[in-house]
Amino acid sequence: MISLVDAQGYAKIIMTVVLVIILYGYILHLYRSEKKGERDYEKYGKMALDDDITSVPVEKNPNLPQKKEGEK
Amino acid sequence: MQSNAALEYDYTVAKLFTYTTILFGILGMTVGVLIAAQLAFPELNYLIGEYGTFSRLRPIHTDTVIFGFMLSGIWASYYYLSQRVLKVSMAESKFLMFIGKLHFWLYFVGALVAVISLLLGISSSKEYAEFEWPIDIVIVLVWVLWGVSMFGLIGIRREKSLYISMWYFVATFLGVAMLYLFNNMAIPTYFASGGIGSIMNSVSMYSGTNDALVQWWYGHNAVAFVFTVPIIAMIYYFLPKESGQAIYSYKLSLLSFWGLMFVYLWAGSHHLIYSTVPDWMQTMGSIFSIILILPSWGSAINMLLTMKGEWNQLTENPIIKLLVLASTFYMLSTIEGPIQSIKSVNAIAHFTDWIPGHVHDGVLGWVGFMTFAGLLHMAPRMFKREIYSKKLIELQFWLQTTGIVLYFTSMWIAGITQGMMWRAVDEYGNLMYSFIDTVAALHPYWVIRTLAGVLFLSGVFIFAYNMIKTITSSKELAQEPKNQSPMAA
Ligand code: HEM
């Protein structure tokens, strides 16, 4: 029988490996979807530069109540 | 609201937090200089009876600079930049305005009560979690109000995606909420002892090694989620905006974010190397600390590369200077920390002055410079006046940079000397030095550290003066500056 402390250690190693795989998967996902032209992540950098209240959003929030748009 | 009145961002709450950043910065760092002087000259412990002793003042220093200066700076930046990157004004929601103001006032009153309680010696004795349970409850309320405020604003945003800074703010909110609640689980001794103890004084619900583990899981992640994550949120906004350059690689910023979240939570056990916690946990603490270099440097290098082709701004704009030095000091402390986590290095470094040395190249260089830069960037936009004096920023920058370098170099030498003297044995295996020998050897470095503190603190006073002049009497601006902040020579 392995002790509880050892079991925790093994559980942690397994979890780490799984998380590493997920993280690498995410890197692949980012670069792949940009290469295929599905997303352009770099355009989000503009959100900080062009940030007046009257600026056009990089991507409009579709869930915004209609009234608010009228107000603007 | 009048429908034809032009909509503007509302900086009421950001301004309030700006004032407390300055106030707590002066307060906390003045106490910092005093305790630094006390270590060099112990007579200074007896100036005002029990209230002036090192043991009372040290937690006042740490908690005031962390939860007063740093957190105020974080919230000032949050209330300023969240509106801008979400492209929605707080003025559009009366409810959010109310919550924002309540958030500030409850925080301010809570912080004052907290400082007074520490001065009176009311403390749970857990580092960075010294506040007793009634204050903890206020802190939880303040935190919940921030959450309502943040998620409320996100709910009415015009911009669909959240800018990377918002990710970091959300992570700060969630991270601290979890850590703080778990670490502060405590029972008043009155109930624990069946009526003999006190209502005010409480004991942790964890005991022994478990208590140490939970404490450092909290303690180290306080470093993660207060000293690092929200400060990255700030630099990801302020550096691009002030320099007019978009983040070098937005993808890298996303990656570093998840890397940081994934790794940081596991590094805390490096505070407990050679203690009674399970060996694998200590080893993992070391390993995760080393891996932590990657996401940390990922963010820092991303910031430095953002300046690509624009390095001339470093000489022209002192705010850029503060920002670039901030990321550089971030790199320094995120390489130094992992080195200290290696078991054999930790054997020398632990319990020595090298640790506060490490802490302060991070907090003074990274957090301090970032906070000053953020406030200076916001001031012309919030108060619609140009910055009072560029020369004063330059002066502040050089005084403080010299202070930081003196602080960490003196502590490096002191710490390593101390570590070596403690473990030195003669040919028969007897210890070569007694404790007081180390005190005598370290005295000069403690004097240098005090001097370093005086330099840094002078910079803080200059900064405060510059800010007050900017707010009250600087030249008014006709329109909001786009990038570089306007400043009088
Ligand atoms: C004028 C500037 C400052 C001076 C002179 C100063 C001085 C000191 C001193 C003397 C200590 C005690 C070290 C010991 O017990 O051996 C200390 C601890 C500490 N200070 Fe500062 N400090 C300054 C600014 C700051 C700032 C701005 C922050 C954070 C934003 C900060 C965070 C801390 C922390 C977290 C500790 C505890 C370190 C540990 O437990 O190892 N300090 N400081």
PDB file of C-alpha atoms in Angstrom, chain B residues 384-484:
ATOM      1  CA  LYS B 384      -6.994  67.541 -17.564  1.00  0.00           C
ATOM      2  CA  ARG B 385      -3.741  69.269 -16.697  1.00  0.00           C
ATOM      3  CA  GLU B 386      -0.208  68.645 -17.874  1.00  0.00           C
ATOM      4  CA  ILE B 387       2.261  67.039 -15.479  1.00  0.00           C
ATOM      5  CA  TYR B 388       3.789  69.768 -13.348  1.00  0.00           C
ATOM      6  CA  SER B 389       7.451  68.948 -13.876  1.00  0.00           C
ATOM      7  CA  LYS B 390       9.503  66.622 -16.035  1.00  0.00           C
ATOM      8  CA  LYS B 391      12.669  67.529 -14.112  1.00  0.00           C
ATOM      9  CA  LEU B 392      11.129  66.350 -10.889  1.00  0.00           C
ATOM     10  CA  ILE B 393      10.291  62.964 -12.445  1.00  0.00           C
ATOM     11  CA  GLU B 394      13.888  62.687 -13.624  1.00  0.00           C
ATOM     12  CA  LEU B 395      15.145  63.574 -10.163  1.00  0.00           C
ATOM     13  CA  GLN B 396      12.782  61.080  -8.575  1.00  0.00           C
ATOM     14  CA  PHE B 397      13.872  58.410 -11.022  1.00  0.00           C
ATOM     15  CA  TRP B 398      17.566  58.800 -10.291  1.00  0.00           C
ATOM     16  CA  LEU B 399      17.194  59.072  -6.517  1.00  0.00           C
ATOM     17  CA  GLN B 400      15.037  55.977  -6.444  1.00  0.00           C
ATOM     18  CA  THR B 401      17.112  53.932  -8.864  1.00  0.00           C
ATOM     19  CA  THR B 402      20.181  54.643  -6.734  1.00  0.00           C
ATOM     20  CA  GLY B 403      18.151  53.717  -3.641  1.00  0.00           C
ATOM     21  CA  ILE B 404      17.030  50.410  -5.123  1.00  0.00           C
ATOM     22  CA  VAL B 405      20.510  49.418  -6.225  1.00  0.00           C
ATOM     23  CA  LEU B 406      21.953  50.272  -2.808  1.00  0.00           C
ATOM     24  CA  TYR B 407      19.131  48.354  -1.125  1.00  0.00           C
ATOM     25  CA  PHE B 408      19.555  45.083  -2.951  1.00  0.00           C
ATOM     26  CA  THR B 409      23.329  45.088  -3.253  1.00  0.00           C
ATOM     27  CA  SER B 410      23.764  45.739   0.480  1.00  0.00           C
ATOM     28  CA  MET B 411      21.287  42.974   1.274  1.00  0.00           C
ATOM     29  CA  TRP B 412      22.968  40.550  -1.111  1.00  0.00           C
ATOM     30  CA  ILE B 413      26.290  41.031   0.622  1.00  0.00           C
ATOM     31  CA  ALA B 414      24.718  41.031   4.078  1.00  0.00           C
ATOM     32  CA  GLY B 415      22.601  37.953   3.366  1.00  0.00           C
ATOM     33  CA  ILE B 416      25.362  35.806   1.949  1.00  0.00           C
ATOM     34  CA  THR B 417      27.778  36.875   4.686  1.00  0.00           C
ATOM     35  CA  GLN B 418      25.149  35.992   7.260  1.00  0.00           C
ATOM     36  CA  GLY B 419      24.383  32.614   5.677  1.00  0.00           C
ATOM     37  CA  MET B 420      28.054  31.707   5.458  1.00  0.00           C
ATOM     38  CA  MET B 421      28.799  32.788   9.032  1.00  0.00           C
ATOM     39  CA  TRP B 422      25.896  30.790  10.432  1.00  0.00           C
ATOM     40  CA  ARG B 423      27.094  27.584   8.868  1.00  0.00           C
ATOM     41  CA  ALA B 424      30.857  28.061   9.296  1.00  0.00           C
ATOM     42  CA  VAL B 425      32.454  25.353  11.453  1.00  0.00           C
ATOM     43  CA  ASP B 426      36.008  24.862  12.629  1.00  0.00           C
ATOM     44  CA  GLU B 427      38.069  21.712  12.156  1.00  0.00           C
ATOM     45  CA  TYR B 428      36.294  20.034  15.089  1.00  0.00           C
ATOM     46  CA  GLY B 429      32.837  20.812  13.795  1.00  0.00           C
ATOM     47  CA  ASN B 430      32.105  23.581  16.284  1.00  0.00           C
ATOM     48  CA  LEU B 431      30.266  26.672  15.084  1.00  0.00           C
ATOM     49  CA  MET B 432      32.764  29.436  14.487  1.00  0.00           C
ATOM     50  CA  TYR B 433      30.532  32.405  15.138  1.00  0.00           C
ATOM     51  CA  SER B 434      27.876  33.307  17.661  1.00  0.00           C
ATOM     52  CA  PHE B 435      24.813  35.272  16.618  1.00  0.00           C
ATOM     53  CA  ILE B 436      26.164  38.595  17.839  1.00  0.00           C
ATOM     54  CA  ASP B 437      29.247  38.182  15.620  1.00  0.00           C
ATOM     55  CA  THR B 438      26.948  38.237  12.607  1.00  0.00           C
ATOM     56  CA  VAL B 439      25.148  41.308  13.930  1.00  0.00           C
ATOM     57  CA  ALA B 440      28.433  43.155  14.224  1.00  0.00           C
ATOM     58  CA  ALA B 441      29.488  42.065  10.725  1.00  0.00           C
ATOM     59  CA  LEU B 442      26.214  43.147   9.146  1.00  0.00           C
ATOM     60  CA  HIS B 443      25.883  46.537  10.786  1.00  0.00           C
ATOM     61  CA  PRO B 444      27.440  48.547   7.915  1.00  0.00           C
ATOM     62  CA  TYR B 445      25.059  47.002   5.382  1.00  0.00           C
ATOM     63  CA  TRP B 446      22.050  47.838   7.522  1.00  0.00           C
ATOM     64  CA  VAL B 447      23.235  51.432   7.583  1.00  0.00           C
ATOM     65  CA  ILE B 448      23.512  51.389   3.785  1.00  0.00           C
ATOM     66  CA  ARG B 449      20.014  49.922   3.527  1.00  0.00           C
ATOM     67  CA  THR B 450      18.670  52.744   5.694  1.00  0.00           C
ATOM     68  CA  LEU B 451      20.339  55.258   3.421  1.00  0.00           C
ATOM     69  CA  ALA B 452      18.821  53.464   0.424  1.00  0.00           C
ATOM     70  CA  GLY B 453      15.414  53.798   2.082  1.00  0.00           C
ATOM     71  CA  VAL B 454      15.930  57.516   2.643  1.00  0.00           C
ATOM     72  CA  LEU B 455      16.773  57.964  -1.056  1.00  0.00           C
ATOM     73  CA  PHE B 456      13.725  56.017  -2.184  1.00  0.00           C
ATOM     74  CA  LEU B 457      11.454  57.810   0.251  1.00  0.00           C
ATOM     75  CA  SER B 458      12.740  61.224  -0.887  1.00  0.00           C
ATOM     76  CA  GLY B 459      11.683  60.155  -4.370  1.00  0.00           C
ATOM     77  CA  VAL B 460       8.225  59.345  -3.049  1.00  0.00           C
ATOM     78  CA  PHE B 461       7.920  62.825  -1.534  1.00  0.00           C
ATOM     79  CA  ILE B 462       9.036  64.416  -4.796  1.00  0.00           C
ATOM     80  CA  PHE B 463       6.485  62.310  -6.632  1.00  0.00           C
ATOM     81  CA  ALA B 464       3.747  63.345  -4.202  1.00  0.00           C
ATOM     82  CA  TYR B 465       4.661  67.019  -4.623  1.00  0.00           C
ATOM     83  CA  ASN B 466       4.669  66.657  -8.404  1.00  0.00           C
ATOM     84  CA  MET B 467       1.268  64.985  -8.342  1.00  0.00           C
ATOM     85  CA  ILE B 468      -0.268  67.563  -6.018  1.00  0.00           C
ATOM     86  CA  LYS B 469       1.039  70.411  -8.161  1.00  0.00           C
ATOM     87  CA  THR B 470      -0.262  68.647 -11.278  1.00  0.00           C
ATOM     88  CA  ILE B 471      -3.693  68.225  -9.744  1.00  0.00           C
ATOM     89  CA  THR B 472      -3.986  71.741  -8.376  1.00  0.00           C
ATOM     90  CA  SER B 473      -2.051  74.246 -10.424  1.00  0.00           C
ATOM     91  CA  SER B 474      -0.501  72.885 -13.587  1.00  0.00           C
ATOM     92  CA  LYS B 475      -1.398  74.219 -17.044  1.00  0.00           C
ATOM     93  CA  GLU B 476      -4.821  73.090 -18.210  1.00  0.00           C
ATOM     94  CA  LEU B 477      -5.098  70.891 -21.270  1.00  0.00           C
ATOM     95  CA  ALA B 478      -7.590  71.641 -24.019  1.00  0.00           C
ATOM     96  CA  GLN B 479      -7.835  68.042 -25.141  1.00  0.00           C
ATOM     97  CA  GLU B 480      -6.844  64.609 -23.985  1.00  0.00           C
ATOM     98  CA  PRO B 481      -3.319  63.564 -24.974  1.00  0.00           C
ATOM     99  CA  LYS B 482      -3.191  60.545 -27.250  1.00  0.00           C
ATOM    100  CA  ASN B 483       0.026  58.844 -26.170  1.00  0.00           C
ATOM    101  CA  GLN B 484       2.988  60.557 -24.568  1.00  0.00           C
TER     102      GLN B 484
END
